[in-house]
Short mmCIF file of C-alpha atoms and ligand atoms in Angstrom, two decimals:
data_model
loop_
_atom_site.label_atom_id
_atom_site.label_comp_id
_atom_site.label_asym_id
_atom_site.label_seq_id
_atom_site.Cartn_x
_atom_site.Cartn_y
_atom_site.Cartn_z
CA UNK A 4 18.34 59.24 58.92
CA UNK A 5 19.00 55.30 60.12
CA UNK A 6 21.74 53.82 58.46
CA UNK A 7 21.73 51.14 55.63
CA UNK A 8 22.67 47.48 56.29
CA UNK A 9 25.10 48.02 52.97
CA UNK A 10 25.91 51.89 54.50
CA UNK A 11 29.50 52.49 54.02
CA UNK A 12 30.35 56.30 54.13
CA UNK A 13 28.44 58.46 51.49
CA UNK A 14 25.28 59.49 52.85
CA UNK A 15 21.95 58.08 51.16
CA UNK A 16 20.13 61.17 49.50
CA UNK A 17 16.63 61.38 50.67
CA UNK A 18 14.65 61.82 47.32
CA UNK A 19 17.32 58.78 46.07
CA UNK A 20 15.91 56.89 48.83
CA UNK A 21 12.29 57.49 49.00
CA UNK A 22 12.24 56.56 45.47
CA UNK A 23 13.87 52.99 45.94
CA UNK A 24 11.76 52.13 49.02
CA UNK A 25 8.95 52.99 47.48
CA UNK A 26 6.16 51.01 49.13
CA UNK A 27 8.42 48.69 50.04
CA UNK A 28 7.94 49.01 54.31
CA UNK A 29 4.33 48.63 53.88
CA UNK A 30 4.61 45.94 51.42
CA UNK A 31 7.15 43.82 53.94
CA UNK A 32 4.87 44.58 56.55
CA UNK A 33 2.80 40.93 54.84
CA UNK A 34 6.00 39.62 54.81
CA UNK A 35 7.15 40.24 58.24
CA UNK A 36 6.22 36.56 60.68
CA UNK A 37 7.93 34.65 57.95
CA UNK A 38 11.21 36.76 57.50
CA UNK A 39 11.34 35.75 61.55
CA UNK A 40 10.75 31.99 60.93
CA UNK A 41 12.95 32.36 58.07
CA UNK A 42 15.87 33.58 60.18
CA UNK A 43 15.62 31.34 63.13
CA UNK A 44 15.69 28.26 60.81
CA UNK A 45 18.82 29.72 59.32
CA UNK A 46 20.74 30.65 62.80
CA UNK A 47 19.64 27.08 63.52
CA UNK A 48 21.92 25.92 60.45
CA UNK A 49 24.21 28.53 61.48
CA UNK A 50 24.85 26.80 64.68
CA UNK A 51 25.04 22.95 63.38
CA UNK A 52 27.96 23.74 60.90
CA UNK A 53 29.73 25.52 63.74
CA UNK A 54 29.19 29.10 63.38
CA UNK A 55 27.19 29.93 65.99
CA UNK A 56 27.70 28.43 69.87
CA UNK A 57 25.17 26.58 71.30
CA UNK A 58 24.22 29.40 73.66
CA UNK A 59 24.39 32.14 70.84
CA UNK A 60 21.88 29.93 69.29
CA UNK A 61 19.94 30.20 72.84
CA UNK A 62 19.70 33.83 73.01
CA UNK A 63 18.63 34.73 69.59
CA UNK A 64 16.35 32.32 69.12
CA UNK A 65 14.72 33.57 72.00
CA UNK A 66 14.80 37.25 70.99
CA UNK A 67 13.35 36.47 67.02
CA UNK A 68 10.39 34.23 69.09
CA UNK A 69 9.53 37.51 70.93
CA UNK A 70 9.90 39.82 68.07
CA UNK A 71 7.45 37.15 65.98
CA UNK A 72 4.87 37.53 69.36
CA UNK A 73 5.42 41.28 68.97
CA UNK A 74 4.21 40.72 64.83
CA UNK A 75 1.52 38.77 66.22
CA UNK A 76 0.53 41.34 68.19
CA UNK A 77 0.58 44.11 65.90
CA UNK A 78 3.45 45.74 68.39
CA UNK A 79 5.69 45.63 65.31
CA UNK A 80 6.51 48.46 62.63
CA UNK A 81 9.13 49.08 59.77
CA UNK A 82 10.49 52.28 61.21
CA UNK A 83 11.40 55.25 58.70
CA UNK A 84 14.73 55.13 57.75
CA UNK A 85 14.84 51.25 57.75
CA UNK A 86 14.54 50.05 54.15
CA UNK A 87 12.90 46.71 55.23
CA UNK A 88 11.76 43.93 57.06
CA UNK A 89 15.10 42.49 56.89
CA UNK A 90 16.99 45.33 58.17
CA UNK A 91 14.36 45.82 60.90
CA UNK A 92 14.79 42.62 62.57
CA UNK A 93 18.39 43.05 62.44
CA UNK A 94 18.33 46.33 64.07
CA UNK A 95 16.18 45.18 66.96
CA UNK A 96 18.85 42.17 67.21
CA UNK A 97 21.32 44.23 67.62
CA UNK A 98 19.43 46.94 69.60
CA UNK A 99 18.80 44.40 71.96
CA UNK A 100 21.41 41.71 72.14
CA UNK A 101 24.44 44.07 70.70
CA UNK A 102 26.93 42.64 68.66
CA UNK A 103 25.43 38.80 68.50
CA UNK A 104 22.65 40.39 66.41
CA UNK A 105 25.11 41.08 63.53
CA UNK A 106 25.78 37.58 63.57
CA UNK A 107 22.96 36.29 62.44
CA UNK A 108 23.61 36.97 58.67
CA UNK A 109 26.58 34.91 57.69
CA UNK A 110 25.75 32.90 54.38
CA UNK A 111 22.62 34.82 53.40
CA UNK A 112 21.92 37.99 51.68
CA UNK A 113 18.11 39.70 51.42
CA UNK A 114 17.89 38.28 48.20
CA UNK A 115 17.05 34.74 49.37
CA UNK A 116 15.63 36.01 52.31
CA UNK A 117 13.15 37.44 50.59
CA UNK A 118 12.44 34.86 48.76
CA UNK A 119 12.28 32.16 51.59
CA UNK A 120 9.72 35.01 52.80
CA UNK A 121 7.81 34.98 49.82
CA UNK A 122 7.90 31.23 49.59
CA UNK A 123 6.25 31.13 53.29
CA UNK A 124 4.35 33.73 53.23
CA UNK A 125 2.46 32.25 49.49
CA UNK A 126 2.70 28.82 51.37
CA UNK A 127 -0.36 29.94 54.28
CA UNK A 128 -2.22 32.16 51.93
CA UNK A 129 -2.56 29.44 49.63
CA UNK A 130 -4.27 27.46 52.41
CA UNK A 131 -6.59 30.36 53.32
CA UNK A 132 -7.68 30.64 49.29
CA UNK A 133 -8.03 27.15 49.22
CA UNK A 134 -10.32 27.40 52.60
CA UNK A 135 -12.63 30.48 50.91
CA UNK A 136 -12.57 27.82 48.03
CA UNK A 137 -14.09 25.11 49.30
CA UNK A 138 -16.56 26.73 51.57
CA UNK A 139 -17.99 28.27 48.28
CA UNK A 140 -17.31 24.89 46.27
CA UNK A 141 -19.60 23.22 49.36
CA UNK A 142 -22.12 25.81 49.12
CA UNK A 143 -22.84 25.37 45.04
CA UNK A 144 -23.10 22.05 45.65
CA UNK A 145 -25.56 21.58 47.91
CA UNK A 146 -27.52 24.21 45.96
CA UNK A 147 -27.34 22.16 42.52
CA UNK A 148 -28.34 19.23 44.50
CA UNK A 149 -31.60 21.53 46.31
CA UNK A 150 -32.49 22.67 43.03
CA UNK A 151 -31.86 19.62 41.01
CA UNK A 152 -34.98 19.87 39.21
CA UNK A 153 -35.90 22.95 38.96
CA UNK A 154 -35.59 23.68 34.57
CA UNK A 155 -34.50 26.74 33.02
CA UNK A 156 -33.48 27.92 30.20
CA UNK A 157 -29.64 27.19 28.70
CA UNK A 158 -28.55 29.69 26.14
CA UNK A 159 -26.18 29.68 22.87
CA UNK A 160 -25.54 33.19 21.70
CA UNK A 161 -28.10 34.47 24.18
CA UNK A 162 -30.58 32.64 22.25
CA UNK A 163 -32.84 30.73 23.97
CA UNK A 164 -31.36 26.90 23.18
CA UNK A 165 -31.92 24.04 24.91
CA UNK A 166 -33.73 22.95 28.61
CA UNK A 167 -30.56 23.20 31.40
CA UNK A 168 -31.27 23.56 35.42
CA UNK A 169 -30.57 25.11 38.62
CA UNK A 170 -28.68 21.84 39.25
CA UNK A 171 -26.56 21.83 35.84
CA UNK A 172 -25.98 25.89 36.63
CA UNK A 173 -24.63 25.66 40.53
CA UNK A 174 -23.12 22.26 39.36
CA UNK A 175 -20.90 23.56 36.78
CA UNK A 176 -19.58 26.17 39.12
CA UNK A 177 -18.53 23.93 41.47
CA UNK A 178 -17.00 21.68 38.82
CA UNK A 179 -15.02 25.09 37.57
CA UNK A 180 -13.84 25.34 41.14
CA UNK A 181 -12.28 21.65 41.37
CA UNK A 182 -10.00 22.31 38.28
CA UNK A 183 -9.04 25.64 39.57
CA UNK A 184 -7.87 23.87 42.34
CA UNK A 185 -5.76 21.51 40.87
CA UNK A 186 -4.23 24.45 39.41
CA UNK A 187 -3.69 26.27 42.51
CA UNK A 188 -2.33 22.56 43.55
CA UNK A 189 0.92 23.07 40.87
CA UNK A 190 1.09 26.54 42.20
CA UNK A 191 1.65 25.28 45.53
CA UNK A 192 4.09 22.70 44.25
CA UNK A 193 6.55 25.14 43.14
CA UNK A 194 6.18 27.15 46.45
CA UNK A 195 6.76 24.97 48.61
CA UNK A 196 10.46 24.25 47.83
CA UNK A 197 12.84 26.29 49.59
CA UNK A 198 15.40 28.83 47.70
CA UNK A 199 17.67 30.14 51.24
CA UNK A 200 20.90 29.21 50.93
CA UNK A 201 20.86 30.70 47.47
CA UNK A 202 22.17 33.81 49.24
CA UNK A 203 22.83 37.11 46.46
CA UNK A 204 22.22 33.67 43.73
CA UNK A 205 25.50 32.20 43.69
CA UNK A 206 25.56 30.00 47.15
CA UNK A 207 28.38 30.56 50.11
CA UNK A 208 31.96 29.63 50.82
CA UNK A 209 30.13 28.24 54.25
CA UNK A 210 29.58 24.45 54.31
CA UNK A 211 25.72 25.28 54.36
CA UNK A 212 23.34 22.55 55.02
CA UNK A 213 20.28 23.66 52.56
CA UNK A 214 18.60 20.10 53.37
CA UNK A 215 18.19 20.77 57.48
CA UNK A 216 16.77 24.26 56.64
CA UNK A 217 14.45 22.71 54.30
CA UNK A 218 13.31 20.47 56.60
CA UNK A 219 12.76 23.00 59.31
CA UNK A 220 10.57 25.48 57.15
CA UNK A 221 8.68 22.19 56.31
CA UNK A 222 9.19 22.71 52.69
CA UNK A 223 9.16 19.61 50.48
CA UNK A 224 12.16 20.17 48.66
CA UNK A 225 14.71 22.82 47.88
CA UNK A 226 15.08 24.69 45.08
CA UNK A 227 18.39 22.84 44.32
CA UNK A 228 20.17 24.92 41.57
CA UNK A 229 20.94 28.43 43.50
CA UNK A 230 20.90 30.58 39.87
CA UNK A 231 17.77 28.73 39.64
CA UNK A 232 16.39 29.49 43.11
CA UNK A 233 17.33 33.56 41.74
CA UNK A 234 15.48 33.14 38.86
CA UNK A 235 12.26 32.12 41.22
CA UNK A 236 11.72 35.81 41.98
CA UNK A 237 8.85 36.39 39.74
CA UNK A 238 8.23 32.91 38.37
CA UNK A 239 6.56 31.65 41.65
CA UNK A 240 4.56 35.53 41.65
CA UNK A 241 3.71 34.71 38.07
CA UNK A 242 2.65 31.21 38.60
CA UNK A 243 0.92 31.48 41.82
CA UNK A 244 -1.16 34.38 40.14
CA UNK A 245 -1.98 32.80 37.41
CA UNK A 246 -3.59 30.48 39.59
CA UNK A 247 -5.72 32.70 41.68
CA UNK A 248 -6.39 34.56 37.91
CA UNK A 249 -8.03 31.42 37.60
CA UNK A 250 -10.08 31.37 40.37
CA UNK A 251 -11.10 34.91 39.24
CA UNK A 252 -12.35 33.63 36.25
CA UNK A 253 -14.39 31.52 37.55
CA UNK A 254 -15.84 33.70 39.97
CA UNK A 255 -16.19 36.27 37.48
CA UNK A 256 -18.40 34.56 35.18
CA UNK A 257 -20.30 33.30 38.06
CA UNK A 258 -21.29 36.83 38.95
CA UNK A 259 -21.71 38.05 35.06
CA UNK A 260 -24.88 35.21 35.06
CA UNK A 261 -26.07 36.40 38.45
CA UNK A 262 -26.44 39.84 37.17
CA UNK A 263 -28.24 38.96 34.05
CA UNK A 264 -30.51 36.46 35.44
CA UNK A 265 -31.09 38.58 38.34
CA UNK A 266 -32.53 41.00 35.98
CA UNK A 267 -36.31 41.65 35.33
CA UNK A 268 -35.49 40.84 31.39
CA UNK A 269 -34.90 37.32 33.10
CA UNK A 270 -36.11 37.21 36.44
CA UNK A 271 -34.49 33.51 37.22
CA UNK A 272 -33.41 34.44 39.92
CA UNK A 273 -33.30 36.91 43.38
CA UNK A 274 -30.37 37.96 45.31
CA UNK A 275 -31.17 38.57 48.70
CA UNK A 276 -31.97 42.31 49.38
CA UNK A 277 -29.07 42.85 52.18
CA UNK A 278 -26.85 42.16 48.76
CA UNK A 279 -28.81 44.66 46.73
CA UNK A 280 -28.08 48.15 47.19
CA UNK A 281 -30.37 51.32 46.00
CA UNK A 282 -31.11 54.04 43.79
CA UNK A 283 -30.91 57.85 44.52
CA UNK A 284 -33.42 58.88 42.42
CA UNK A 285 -35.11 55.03 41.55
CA UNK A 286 -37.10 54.33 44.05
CA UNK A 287 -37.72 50.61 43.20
CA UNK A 288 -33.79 49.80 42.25
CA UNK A 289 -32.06 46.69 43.57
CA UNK A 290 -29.25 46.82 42.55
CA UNK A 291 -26.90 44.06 42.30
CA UNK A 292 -23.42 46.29 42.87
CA UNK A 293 -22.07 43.71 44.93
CA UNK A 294 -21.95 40.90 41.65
CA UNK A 295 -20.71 44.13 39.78
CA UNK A 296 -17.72 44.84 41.98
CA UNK A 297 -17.25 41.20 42.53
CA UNK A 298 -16.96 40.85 38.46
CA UNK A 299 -14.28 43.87 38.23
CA UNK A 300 -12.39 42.87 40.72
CA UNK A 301 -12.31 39.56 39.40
CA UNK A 302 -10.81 41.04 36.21
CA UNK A 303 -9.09 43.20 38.16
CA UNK A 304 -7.32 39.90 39.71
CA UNK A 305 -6.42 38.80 36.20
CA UNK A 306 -4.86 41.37 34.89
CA UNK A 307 -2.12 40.47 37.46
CA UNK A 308 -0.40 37.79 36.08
CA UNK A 309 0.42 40.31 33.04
CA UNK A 310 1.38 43.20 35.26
CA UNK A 311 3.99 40.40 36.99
CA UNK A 312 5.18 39.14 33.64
CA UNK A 313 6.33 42.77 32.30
CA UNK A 314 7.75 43.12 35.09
CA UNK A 315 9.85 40.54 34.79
CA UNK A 316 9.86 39.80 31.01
CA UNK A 317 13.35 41.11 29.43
CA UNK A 318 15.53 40.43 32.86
CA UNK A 319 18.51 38.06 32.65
CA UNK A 320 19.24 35.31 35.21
CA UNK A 321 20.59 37.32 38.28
CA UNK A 322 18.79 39.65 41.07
CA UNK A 323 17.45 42.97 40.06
CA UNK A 324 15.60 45.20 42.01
CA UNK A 325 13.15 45.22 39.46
CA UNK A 326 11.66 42.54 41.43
CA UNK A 327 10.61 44.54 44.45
CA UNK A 328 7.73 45.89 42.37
CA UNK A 329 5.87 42.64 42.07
CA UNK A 330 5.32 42.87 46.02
CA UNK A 331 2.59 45.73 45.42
CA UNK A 332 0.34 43.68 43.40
CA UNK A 333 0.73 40.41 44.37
CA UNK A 334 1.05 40.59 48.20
CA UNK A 335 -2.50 41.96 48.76
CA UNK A 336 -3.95 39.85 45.79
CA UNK A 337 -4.69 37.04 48.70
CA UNK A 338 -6.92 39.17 50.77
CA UNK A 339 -8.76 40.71 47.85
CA UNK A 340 -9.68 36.67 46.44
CA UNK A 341 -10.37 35.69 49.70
CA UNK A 342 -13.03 38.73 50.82
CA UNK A 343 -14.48 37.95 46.91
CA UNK A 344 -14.73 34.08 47.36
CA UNK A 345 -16.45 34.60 51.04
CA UNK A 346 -18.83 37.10 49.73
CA UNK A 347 -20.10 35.42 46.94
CA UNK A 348 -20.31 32.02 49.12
CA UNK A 349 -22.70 34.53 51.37
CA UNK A 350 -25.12 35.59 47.87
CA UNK A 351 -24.68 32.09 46.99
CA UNK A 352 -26.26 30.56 49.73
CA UNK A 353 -29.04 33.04 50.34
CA UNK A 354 -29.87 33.27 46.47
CA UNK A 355 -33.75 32.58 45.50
CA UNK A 356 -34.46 30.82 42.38
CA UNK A 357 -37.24 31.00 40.29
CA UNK A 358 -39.17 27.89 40.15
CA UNK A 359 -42.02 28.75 37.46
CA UNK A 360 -39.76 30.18 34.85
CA UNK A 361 -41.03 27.69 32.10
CA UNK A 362 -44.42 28.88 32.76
CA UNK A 363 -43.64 31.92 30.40
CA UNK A 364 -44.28 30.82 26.76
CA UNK A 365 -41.67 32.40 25.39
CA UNK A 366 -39.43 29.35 26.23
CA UNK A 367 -41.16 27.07 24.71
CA UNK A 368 -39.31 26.59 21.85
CA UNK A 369 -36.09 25.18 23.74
CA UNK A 370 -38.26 22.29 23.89
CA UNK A 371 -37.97 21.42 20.17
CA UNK A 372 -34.57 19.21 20.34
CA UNK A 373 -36.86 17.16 22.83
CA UNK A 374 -39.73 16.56 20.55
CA UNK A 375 -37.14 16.05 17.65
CA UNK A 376 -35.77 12.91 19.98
CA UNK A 377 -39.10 11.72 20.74
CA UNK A 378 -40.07 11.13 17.51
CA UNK A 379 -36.59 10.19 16.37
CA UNK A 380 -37.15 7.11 19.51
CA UNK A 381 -40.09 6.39 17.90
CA UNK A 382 -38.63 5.39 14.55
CA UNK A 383 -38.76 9.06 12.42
CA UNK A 384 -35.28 9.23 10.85
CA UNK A 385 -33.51 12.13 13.01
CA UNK A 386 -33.41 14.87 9.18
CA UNK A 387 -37.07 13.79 8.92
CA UNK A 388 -38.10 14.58 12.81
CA UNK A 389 -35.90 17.69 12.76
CA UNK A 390 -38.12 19.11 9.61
CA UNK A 391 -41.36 17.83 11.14
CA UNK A 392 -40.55 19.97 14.20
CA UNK A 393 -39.15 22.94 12.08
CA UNK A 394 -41.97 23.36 9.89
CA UNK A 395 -44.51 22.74 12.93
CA UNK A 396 -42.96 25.86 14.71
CA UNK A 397 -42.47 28.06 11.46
CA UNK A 398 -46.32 27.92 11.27
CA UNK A 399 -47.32 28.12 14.73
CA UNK A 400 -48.52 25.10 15.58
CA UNK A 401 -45.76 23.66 17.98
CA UNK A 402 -47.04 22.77 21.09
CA UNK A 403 -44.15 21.43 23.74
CA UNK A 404 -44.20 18.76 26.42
CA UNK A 405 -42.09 20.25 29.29
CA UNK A 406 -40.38 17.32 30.52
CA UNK A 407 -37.07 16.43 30.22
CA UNK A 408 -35.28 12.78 30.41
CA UNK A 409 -31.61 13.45 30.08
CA UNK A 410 -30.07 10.48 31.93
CA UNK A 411 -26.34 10.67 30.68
CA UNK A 412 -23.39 11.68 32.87
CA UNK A 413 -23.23 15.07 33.57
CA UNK A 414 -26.90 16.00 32.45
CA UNK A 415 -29.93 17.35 33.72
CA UNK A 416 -31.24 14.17 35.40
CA UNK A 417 -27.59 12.83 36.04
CA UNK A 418 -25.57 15.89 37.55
CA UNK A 419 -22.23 13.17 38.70
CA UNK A 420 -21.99 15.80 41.94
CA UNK A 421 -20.23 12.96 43.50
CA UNK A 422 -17.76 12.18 40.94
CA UNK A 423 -17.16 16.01 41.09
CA UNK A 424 -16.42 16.20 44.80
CA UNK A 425 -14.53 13.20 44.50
CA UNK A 426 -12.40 15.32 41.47
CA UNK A 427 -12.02 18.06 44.26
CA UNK A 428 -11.34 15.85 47.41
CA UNK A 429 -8.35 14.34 45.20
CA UNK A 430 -6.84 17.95 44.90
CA UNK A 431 -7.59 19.12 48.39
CA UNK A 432 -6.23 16.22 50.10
CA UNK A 433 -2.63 16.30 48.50
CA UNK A 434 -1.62 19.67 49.78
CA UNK A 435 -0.39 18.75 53.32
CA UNK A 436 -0.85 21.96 55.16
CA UNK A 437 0.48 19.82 58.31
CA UNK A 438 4.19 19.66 57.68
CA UNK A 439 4.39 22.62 57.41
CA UNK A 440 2.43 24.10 60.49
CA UNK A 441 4.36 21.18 62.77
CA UNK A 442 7.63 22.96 61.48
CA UNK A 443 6.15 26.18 62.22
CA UNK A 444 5.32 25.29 65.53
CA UNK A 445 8.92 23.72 66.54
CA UNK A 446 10.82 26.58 65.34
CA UNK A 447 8.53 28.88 67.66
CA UNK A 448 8.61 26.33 70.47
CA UNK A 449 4.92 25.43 70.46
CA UNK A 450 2.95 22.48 70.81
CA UNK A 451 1.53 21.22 67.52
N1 LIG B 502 13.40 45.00 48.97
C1 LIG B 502 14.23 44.15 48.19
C2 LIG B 502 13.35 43.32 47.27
O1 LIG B 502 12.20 43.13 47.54
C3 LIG B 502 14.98 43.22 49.09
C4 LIG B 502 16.22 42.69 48.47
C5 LIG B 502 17.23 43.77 48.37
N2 LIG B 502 18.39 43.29 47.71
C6 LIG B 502 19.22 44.10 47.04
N3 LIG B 502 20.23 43.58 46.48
N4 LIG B 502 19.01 45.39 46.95
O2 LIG B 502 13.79 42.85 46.26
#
């Protein structure tokens, strides 16, 4: 077996150390790109406060920009015996470049390396979410403003209630999706300031200059306290999960209505039949297993933001490896969002609904609040109308105009689908993706 980074001279028992890597080489495997940027901004310290030479600095800056190509490439792999990504770069360092390699580690320890890694890595999937966001924010949308007056019925305790619309429906989705995104907005807040420097939590003897590293990894501040930027393991998990919980929420209702109104019982609407899936015995089923999935894994997603807080719950300040176990359910959380928000964007857009729904008569009564304010506009105190209308239906005899005037903000006939977009524009355009792709870019040597 490899040797350890911390390997003295007692030999690592296998079962000992199967059990502490656990998942831990796939897991870094997501990790991997940024634990390269991560280390060339550092060396780059390294080298302005005198511990590296200018040509040192040279030659393994070179070698991590070809080992990051290599990630890119998929030409990369945590080999078995190597606990992690950090001890795999290292060894191909020093595989390659001998002795310099070892260098590269002054001031640091894997503890803030992997959270500068996490930091980074949070940092871009944050802007894919956000992406997958705002394609399906876009898409509900335009379809509140295609089916702006097409009625249907709105429901208190699944009891038929009052008139809503297509446009109030697709519209309040979309408006669900601009305050998640001012959530995911503070999540991204508290990534984006860097923790390296922090080393095992207690800082370095060596004069290091946190401020050029933060400005190299493009971060917008650092994480000044180092016992703080310890305690960060976990918080930013919890946080940042909390805010794609959100998003799952959303979503997760979204699909709960598309079920039920997809549904003969309700028949509002149609998912298009490549979203459907069959029956082995029902001939006529359409089923609509993709909403279903989409709804557990939705809940699935929230549950996460639990799962990190035992984890983490009844730990002191300090770095335990505890931590390492947050990795497993957080790390793929991204993907799993992202697939859900770009499939339901798909249904979305292809989605029939039902324009004659009103035609069935068993709606008519959520017109009574309307004749109740007709009459109470035409001078019938609003107790007197609302009896007038009760007694009508009790024997029968109430008869419903099916219009609707709702002119008020955020109604039927006065969606505000501009002041909404405006609401999400505000979020989207504060995150600033740029900085940190320029810094990206200089510390791999390519034009921005
Ligand atoms: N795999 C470890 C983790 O994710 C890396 C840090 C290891 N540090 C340590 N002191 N054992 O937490």
């Amino acid at each position: 077996m490899a040797s350890k980074l911390w390997e003295k001279n007692v030999q690592v028992d296998h079962d000992v150390e199967r059990y502490t890597v656990g998942r831990d080489r796939e897991m870094d495997m997501y990790l991997a790109p940024y634990d390269v940027l991560g280390s060339i901004a550092h060396i780059t310290m390294l080298q302005s406060i005198g511990l590296l030479t200018a040509d040192e600095l040279d030659v393994l800056t070179a070698e991590l920009r070809s080992i990051y190509v290599e990630i890119e490439q998929g030409r990369f792999a945590i080999e078995d015996g190597v606990e992690d990504v950090h001890s795999q770069v290292e060894l191909l360092l020093t595989r390659r470049l001998g002795d310099l390699g070892k260098k590269i580690h002054s001031g640091r320890s894997r503890n803030d390396q992997v959270l500068v890694d996490l930091r980074l890595f949070i940092r871009s999937r944050i802007e894919d979410v956000v992406a997958a966001m705002t394609r399906l924010f876009k898409t509900l949308q335009e379809q509140s403003e295609r089916y702006k007056n097409v009625l249907m019925p709105g429901y208190t305790h699944l009891q038929v209630a009052m008139p809503s619309s297509f446009g109030l429906w697709f519209g309040a989705y979309a408006e669900s999706l601009a305050d998640d995104l001012a959530v995911m907005r503070a999540a991204y807040h508290i990534t984006n300031r860097n923790p390296l420097g922090s080393a095992a939590g207690y800082g370095s003897s060596f004069p290091l200059d946190r401020a050029m590293t933060t400005r190299l990894l493009g971060f917008a501040s650092m994480d000044y306290n180092v016992v703080y930027a310890q305690m960060g393991r976990g918080k930013t998990e919890r946080v940042v999960a909390q805010a794609i919980a959100g998003v799952a929420a959303t979503v997760s209702k979204l699909a709960f209505d598309a079920c039920m109104f997809n549904s003969q019982n309700f028949g509002f609407l149609r998912l298009a039949d490549e979203f459907t899936t069959g029956s082995s015995i029902m001939p006529h089923k359409k089923n609509p297993d993709v909403f279903e999935l989409t709804r557990a894994k939705c809940n699935r997603l929230q549950a996460l933001p639990g799962e990190i807080t035992l984890i983490t719950n009844n730990l002191p300040s300090g770095y335990f490896r505890d931590l390492q176990l947050i990795k497993e359910g957080f790390l793929p959380a991204f993907d799993e969002i992202i697939d859900i928000l770009t499939m339901v964007d798909a249904m979305m857009r292809q989605v029939k609904v039902n324009e004659h729904i009103l035609d069935d008569s068993r709606y008519d009564l959520m017109f009574s609040v309307e004749e109740v304010n007709r009459l109470t506009q035409s001078g019938v105190p609003f107790r007197d109308a609302y009896k007038q209308v009760g007694l009508e239906i009790e024997a029968g005899r109430f008869c419903p105009v099916k219009q609707v005037a709702h002119t008020h903000a955020g109604s039927i006939g006065n969606l505000c689908n501009a002041e909404i977009e405006e609401l999400y524009r505000h979020e989207l355009d504060r995150f600033d993706f740029d900085t940190y792709h320029k810094a990206f870019n200089q510390l791999l040597g390519r034009q921005s």
